Coordinates of C-alpha atoms and ligand atoms in Angstrom, one line a residue:
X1 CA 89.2 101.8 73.3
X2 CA 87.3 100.8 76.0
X3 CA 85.0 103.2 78.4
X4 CA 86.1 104.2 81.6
X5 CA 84.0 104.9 84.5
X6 CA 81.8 104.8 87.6
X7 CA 79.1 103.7 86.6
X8 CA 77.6 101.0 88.1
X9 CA 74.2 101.4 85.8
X10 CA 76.2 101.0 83.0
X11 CA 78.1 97.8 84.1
X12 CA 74.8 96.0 84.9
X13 CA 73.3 96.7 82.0
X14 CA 76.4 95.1 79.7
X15 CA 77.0 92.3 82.2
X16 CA 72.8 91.7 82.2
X17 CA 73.3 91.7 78.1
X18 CA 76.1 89.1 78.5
X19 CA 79.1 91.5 77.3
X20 CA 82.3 91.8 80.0
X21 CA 83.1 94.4 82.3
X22 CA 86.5 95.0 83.6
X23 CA 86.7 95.2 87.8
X24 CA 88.2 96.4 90.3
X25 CA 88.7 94.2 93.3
X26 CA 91.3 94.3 96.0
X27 CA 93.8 92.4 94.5
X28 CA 93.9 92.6 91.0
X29 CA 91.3 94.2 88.4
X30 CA 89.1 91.3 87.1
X31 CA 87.4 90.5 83.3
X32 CA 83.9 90.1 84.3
X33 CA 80.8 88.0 82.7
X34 CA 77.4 86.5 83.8
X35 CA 79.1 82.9 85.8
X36 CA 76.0 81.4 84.8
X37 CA 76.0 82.2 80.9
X38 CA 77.7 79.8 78.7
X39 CA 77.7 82.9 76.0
X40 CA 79.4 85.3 78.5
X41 CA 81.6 82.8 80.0
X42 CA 83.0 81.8 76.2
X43 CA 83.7 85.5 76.0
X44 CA 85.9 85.0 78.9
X45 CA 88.2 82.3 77.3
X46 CA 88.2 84.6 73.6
X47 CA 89.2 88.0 75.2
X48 CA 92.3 86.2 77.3
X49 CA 93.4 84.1 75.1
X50 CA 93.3 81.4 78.1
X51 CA 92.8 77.8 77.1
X52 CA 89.6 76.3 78.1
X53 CA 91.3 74.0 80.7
X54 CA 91.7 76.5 83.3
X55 CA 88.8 77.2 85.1
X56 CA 87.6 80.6 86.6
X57 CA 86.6 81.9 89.6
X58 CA 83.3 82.8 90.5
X59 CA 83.0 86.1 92.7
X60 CA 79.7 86.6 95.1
X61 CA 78.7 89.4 97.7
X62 CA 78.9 87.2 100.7
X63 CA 79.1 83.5 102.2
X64 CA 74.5 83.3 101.7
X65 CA 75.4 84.1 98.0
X66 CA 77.7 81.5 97.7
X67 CA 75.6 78.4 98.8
X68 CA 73.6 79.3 95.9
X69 CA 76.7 77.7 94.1
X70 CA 78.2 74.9 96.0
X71 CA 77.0 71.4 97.4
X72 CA 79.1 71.9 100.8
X73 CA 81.0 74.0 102.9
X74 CA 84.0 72.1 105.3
X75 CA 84.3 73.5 108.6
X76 CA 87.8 74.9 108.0
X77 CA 86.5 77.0 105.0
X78 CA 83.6 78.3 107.0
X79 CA 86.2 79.5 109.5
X80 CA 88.2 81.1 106.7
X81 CA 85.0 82.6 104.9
X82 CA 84.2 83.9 108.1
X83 CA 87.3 85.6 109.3
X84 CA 88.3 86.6 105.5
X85 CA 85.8 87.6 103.3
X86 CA 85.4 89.6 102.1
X87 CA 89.2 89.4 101.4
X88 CA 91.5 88.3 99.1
X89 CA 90.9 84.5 99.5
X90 CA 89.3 81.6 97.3
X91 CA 87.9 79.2 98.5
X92 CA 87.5 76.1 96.4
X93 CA 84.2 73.9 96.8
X94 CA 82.1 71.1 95.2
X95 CA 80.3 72.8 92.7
X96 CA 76.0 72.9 91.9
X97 CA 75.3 71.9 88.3
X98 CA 74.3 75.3 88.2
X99 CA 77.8 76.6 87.2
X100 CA 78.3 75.8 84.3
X101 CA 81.1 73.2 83.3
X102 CA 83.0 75.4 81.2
X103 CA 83.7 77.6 84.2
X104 CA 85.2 74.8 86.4
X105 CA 86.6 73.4 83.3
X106 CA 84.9 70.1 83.9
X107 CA 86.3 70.0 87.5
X108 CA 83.7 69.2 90.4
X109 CA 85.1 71.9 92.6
X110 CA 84.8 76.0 91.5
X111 CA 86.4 79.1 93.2
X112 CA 84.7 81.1 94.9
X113 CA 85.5 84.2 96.1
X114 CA 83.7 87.1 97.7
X115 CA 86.6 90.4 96.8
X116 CA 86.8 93.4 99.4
X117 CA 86.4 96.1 97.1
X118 CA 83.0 98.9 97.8
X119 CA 82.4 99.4 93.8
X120 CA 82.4 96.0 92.8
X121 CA 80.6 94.9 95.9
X122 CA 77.7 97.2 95.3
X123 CA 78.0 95.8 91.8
X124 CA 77.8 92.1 92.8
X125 CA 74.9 93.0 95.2
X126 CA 72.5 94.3 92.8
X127 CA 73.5 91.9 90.0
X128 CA 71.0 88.6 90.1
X129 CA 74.2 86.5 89.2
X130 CA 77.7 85.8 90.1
X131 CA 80.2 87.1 88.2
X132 CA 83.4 84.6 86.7
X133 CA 86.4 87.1 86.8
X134 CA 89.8 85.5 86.0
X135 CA 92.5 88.5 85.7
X136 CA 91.8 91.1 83.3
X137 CA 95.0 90.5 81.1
X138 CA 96.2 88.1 78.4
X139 CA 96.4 84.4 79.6
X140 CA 100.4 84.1 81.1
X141 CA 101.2 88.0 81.4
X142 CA 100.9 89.7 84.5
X143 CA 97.6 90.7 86.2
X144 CA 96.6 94.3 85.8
X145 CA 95.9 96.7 89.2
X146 CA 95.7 99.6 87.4
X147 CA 92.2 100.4 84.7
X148 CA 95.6 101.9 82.6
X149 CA 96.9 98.2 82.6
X150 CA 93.5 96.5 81.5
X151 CA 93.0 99.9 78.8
X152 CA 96.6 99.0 77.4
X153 CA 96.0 95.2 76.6
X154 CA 91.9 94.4 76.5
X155 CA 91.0 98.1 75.8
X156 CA 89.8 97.3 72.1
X157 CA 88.2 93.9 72.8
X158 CA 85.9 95.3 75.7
X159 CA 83.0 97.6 76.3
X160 CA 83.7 98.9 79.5
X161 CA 85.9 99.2 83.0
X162 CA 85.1 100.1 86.2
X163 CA 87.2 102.4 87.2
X164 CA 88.1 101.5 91.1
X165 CA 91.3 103.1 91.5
X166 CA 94.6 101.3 92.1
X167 CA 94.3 97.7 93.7
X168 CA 95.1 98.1 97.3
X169 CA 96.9 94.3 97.6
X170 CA 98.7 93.7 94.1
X171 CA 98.5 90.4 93.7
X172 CA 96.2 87.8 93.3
X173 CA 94.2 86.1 95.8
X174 CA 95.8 83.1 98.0
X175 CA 93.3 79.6 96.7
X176 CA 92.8 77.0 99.7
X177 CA 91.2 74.2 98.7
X178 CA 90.1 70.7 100.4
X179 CA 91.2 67.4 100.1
X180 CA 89.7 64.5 102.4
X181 CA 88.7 68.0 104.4
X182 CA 92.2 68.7 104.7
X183 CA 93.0 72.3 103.6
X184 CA 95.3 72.4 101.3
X185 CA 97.0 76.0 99.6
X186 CA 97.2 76.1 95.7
X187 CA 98.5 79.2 95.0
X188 CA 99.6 82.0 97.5
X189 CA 98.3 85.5 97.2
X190 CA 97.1 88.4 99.2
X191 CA 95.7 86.3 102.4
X192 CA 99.6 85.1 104.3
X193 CA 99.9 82.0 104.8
X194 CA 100.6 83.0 108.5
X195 CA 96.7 83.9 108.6
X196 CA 95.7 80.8 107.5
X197 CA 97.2 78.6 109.4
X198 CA 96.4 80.8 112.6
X199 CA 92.8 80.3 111.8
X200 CA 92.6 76.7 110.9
X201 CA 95.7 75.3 111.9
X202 CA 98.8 73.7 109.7
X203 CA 97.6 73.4 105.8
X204 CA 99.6 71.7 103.3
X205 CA 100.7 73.7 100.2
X206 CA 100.6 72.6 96.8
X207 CA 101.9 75.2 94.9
X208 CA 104.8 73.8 93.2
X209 CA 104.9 73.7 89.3
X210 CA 104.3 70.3 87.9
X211 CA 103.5 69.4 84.0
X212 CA 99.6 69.1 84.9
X213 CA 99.2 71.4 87.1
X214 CA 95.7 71.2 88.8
X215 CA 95.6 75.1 88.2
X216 CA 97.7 77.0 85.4
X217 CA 98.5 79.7 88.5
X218 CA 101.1 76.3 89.0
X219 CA 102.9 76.8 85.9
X220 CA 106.3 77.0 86.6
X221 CA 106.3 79.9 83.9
X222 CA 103.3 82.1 84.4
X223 CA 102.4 85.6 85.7
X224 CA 105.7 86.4 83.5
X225 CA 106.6 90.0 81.9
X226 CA 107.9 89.9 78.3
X227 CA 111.2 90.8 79.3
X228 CA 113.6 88.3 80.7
X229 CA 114.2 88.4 84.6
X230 CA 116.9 87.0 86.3
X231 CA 117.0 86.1 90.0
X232 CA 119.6 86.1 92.6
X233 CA 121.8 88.7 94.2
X234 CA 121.7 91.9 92.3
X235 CA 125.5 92.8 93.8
X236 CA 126.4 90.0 91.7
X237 CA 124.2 90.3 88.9
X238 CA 125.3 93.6 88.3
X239 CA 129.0 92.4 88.3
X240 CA 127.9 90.0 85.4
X241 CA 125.2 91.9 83.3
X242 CA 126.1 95.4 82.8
X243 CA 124.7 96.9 79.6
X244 CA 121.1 97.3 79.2
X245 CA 119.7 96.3 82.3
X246 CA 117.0 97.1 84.5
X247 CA 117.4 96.6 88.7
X248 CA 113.5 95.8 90.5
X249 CA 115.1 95.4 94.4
X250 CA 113.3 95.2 97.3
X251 CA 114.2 97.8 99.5
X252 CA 117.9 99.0 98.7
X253 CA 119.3 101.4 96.1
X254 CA 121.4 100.1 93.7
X255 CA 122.8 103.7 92.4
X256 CA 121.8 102.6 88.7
X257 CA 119.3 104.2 86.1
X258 CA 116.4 101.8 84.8
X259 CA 115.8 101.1 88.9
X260 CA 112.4 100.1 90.5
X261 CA 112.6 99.8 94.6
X262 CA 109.8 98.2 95.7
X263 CA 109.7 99.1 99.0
X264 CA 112.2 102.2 100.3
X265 CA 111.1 101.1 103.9
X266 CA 110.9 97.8 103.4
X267 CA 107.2 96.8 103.7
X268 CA 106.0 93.8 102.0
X269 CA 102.4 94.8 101.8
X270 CA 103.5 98.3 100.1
X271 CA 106.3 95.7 97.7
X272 CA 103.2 93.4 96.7
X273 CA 101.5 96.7 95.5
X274 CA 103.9 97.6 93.4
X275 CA 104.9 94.7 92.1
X276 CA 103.2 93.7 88.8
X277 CA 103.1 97.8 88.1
X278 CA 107.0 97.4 87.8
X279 CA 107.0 94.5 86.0
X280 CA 105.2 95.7 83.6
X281 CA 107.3 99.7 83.4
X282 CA 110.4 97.3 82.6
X283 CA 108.9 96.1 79.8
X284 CA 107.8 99.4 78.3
X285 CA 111.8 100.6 79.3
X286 CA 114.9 100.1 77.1
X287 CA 116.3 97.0 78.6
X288 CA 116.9 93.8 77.8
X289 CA 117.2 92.0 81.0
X290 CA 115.8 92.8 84.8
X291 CA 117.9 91.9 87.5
X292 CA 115.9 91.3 90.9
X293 CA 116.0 89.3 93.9
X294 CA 113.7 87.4 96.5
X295 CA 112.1 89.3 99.7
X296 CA 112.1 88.0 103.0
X297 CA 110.1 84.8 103.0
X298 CA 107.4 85.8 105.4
X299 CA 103.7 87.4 105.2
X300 CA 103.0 88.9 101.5
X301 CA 107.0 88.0 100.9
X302 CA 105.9 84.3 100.2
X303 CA 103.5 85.6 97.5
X304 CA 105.9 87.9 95.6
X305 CA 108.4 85.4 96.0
X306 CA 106.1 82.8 94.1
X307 CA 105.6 85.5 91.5
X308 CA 109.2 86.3 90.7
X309 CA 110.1 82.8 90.7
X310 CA 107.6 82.3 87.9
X311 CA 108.4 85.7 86.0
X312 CA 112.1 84.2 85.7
X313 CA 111.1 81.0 84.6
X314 CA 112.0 80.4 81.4
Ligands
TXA1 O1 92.6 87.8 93.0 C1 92.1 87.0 92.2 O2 91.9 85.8 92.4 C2 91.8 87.6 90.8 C3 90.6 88.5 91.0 C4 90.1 89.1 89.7 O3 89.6 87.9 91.7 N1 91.4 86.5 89.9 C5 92.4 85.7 89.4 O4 91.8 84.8 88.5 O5 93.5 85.7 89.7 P1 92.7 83.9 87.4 O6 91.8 83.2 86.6 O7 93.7 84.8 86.8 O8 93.4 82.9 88.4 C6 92.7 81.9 89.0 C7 93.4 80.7 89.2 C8 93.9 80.0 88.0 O9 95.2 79.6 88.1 C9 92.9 78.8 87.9 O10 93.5 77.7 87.3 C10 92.6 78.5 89.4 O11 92.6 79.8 90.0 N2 91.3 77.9 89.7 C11 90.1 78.4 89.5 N3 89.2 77.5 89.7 C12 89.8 76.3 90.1 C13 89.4 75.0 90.5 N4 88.1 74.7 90.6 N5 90.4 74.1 90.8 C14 91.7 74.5 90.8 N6 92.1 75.7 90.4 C15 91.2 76.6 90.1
MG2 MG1 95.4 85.3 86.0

């Protein structure tokens, strides 16, 4: 079992001694270790599970820190920095030889990312590093925003979380990254797409699944519970599947037991909340299947959408 707590004393001093700390941040809890160790950055890799080709992201206090880290910043992701950090956004830059390659896994751009969260901040401000944080759960399962989630799967292969409470967002953070200085969206996540593009104008997205994906978030299977989820109309679903199923709708009720609504009133930022929570209570349930369906295509809908699609990729 892992420790649980507060204390900020206690996660420098592991993090200083090169062992991991789990996070909090805003949008998911984080596995934590010294960016610029090649001993806590291996760590990493073990504790997931995660195969070496998919790189991490670096997280800093602020936009000074990160210069420390990267060759150049384009205009459009000053703008973005500006507006959005701290915030649930990545931003990712040409990389400084000072991060090491196993972080970018050999690529010449890393993520950075400066995450809206008080305890972590005040962590990140006193540490003399940055810290590499990928999700704080095994490599293809859902992310953990709950310390409960990180206890249940790392708990025994890490020293210590940081207890910050549950994560405000729920899902990941949206990754914009450059190409010819056009911005370009690799994965969608906390930051809408809407805010985006109202800051720096149309950006292209790049999130579809392909066999060699530039980042494993593009899997076409990924972010996926251990039980099998099928997508479409649960009216119709139910009609079809009717033993031994679970129901994760959006906003309406559905009348049947082993039911999750995301969102009674229908908000998408309260649904992506919830979200991987659920996900993971139908796994611990007595089901065999989860029925669910898509959320209005707007805002956070575009994130959980991307999620689900992945969780019912087989
Ligand atoms: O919200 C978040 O981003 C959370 C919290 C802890 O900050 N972190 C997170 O990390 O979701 P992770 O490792 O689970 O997902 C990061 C994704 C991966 O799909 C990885 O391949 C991609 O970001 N990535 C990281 N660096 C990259 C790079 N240089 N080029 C392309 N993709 C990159
Ligand atoms: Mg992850």
């Amino acid at each position: 079992m892992a420790a649980t707590g507060t204390d900020i004393g206690k996660a420098i001093k592991l993090l200083t001694n090169d062992e991991l700390v789990a996070i909090p941040t805003e949008t998911v809890y984080g596995l934590a270790g010294n960016a610029l160790s090649r001993e806590a950055v291996t760590k990493i890799f073990s504790v997931k599970n995660r195969p070496q080709f998919d790189p991490l992201i670096v997280h800093v206090p602020n936009l000074e820190k990160a210069k420390d880290y990267v060759l150049e910043i384009p205009e459009a992701a000053k703008k973005l920095a500006d507006k959005f950090w701290p915030g649930p956004l990545t931003l990712l830059l040409k990389k400084k030889p000072i991060i090491p390659d196993l972080v970018t896994a050999g690529l010449d751009t890393v993520g950075i990312r400066c995450p809206d969260h008080s305890l972590t901040r005040q962590l990140l401000k006193e540490l003399p590093f940055p810290l590499a944080a990928p999700s704080a759960n095994p490599f293809g399962y859902v992310s953990p925003t709950k310390p409960a989630h990180v206890e249940e799967q790392l708990g025994h292969k890490i020293p210590y979380i940081l207890d910050g409470g549950p994560c405000p967002v729920g899902i990941e953070s949206t990754i914009v990254g450059f190409e010819n200085d056009k911005p370009v969206v690799y994965r969608l996540g906390g930051l809408s797409l809407e805010d985006i593009e109202a800051t720096i104008g149309t950006v292209t997205l790049m999130t579809h699944s392909t066999s060699n994906p530039k980042s494993p978030g593009q899997l076409k299977s990924h972010y996926a519970p251990v039980k099998k989820v099928i997508l479409g109309s649960i009216e119709a679903l139910l009609k079809i599947h009717k033993t031994n199923v679970g129901v994760l709708s959006f906003q309406n009720d559905f009348d049947t037991a082993n039911q999750i609504i995301l969102s009674p009133s229908g908000k998408l930022d309260e649904a992506a909340q919830h979200l991987f929570e659920a996900l993971r209570a139908f796994d611990r349930m007595d089901v065999e299947v989860v029925l669910t369906e898509l959320v209005p295509d707007q805002g956070l809908g575009r994130a959980i959408n991307d999620r689900l699609r992945r969780a019912a990729a087989v």
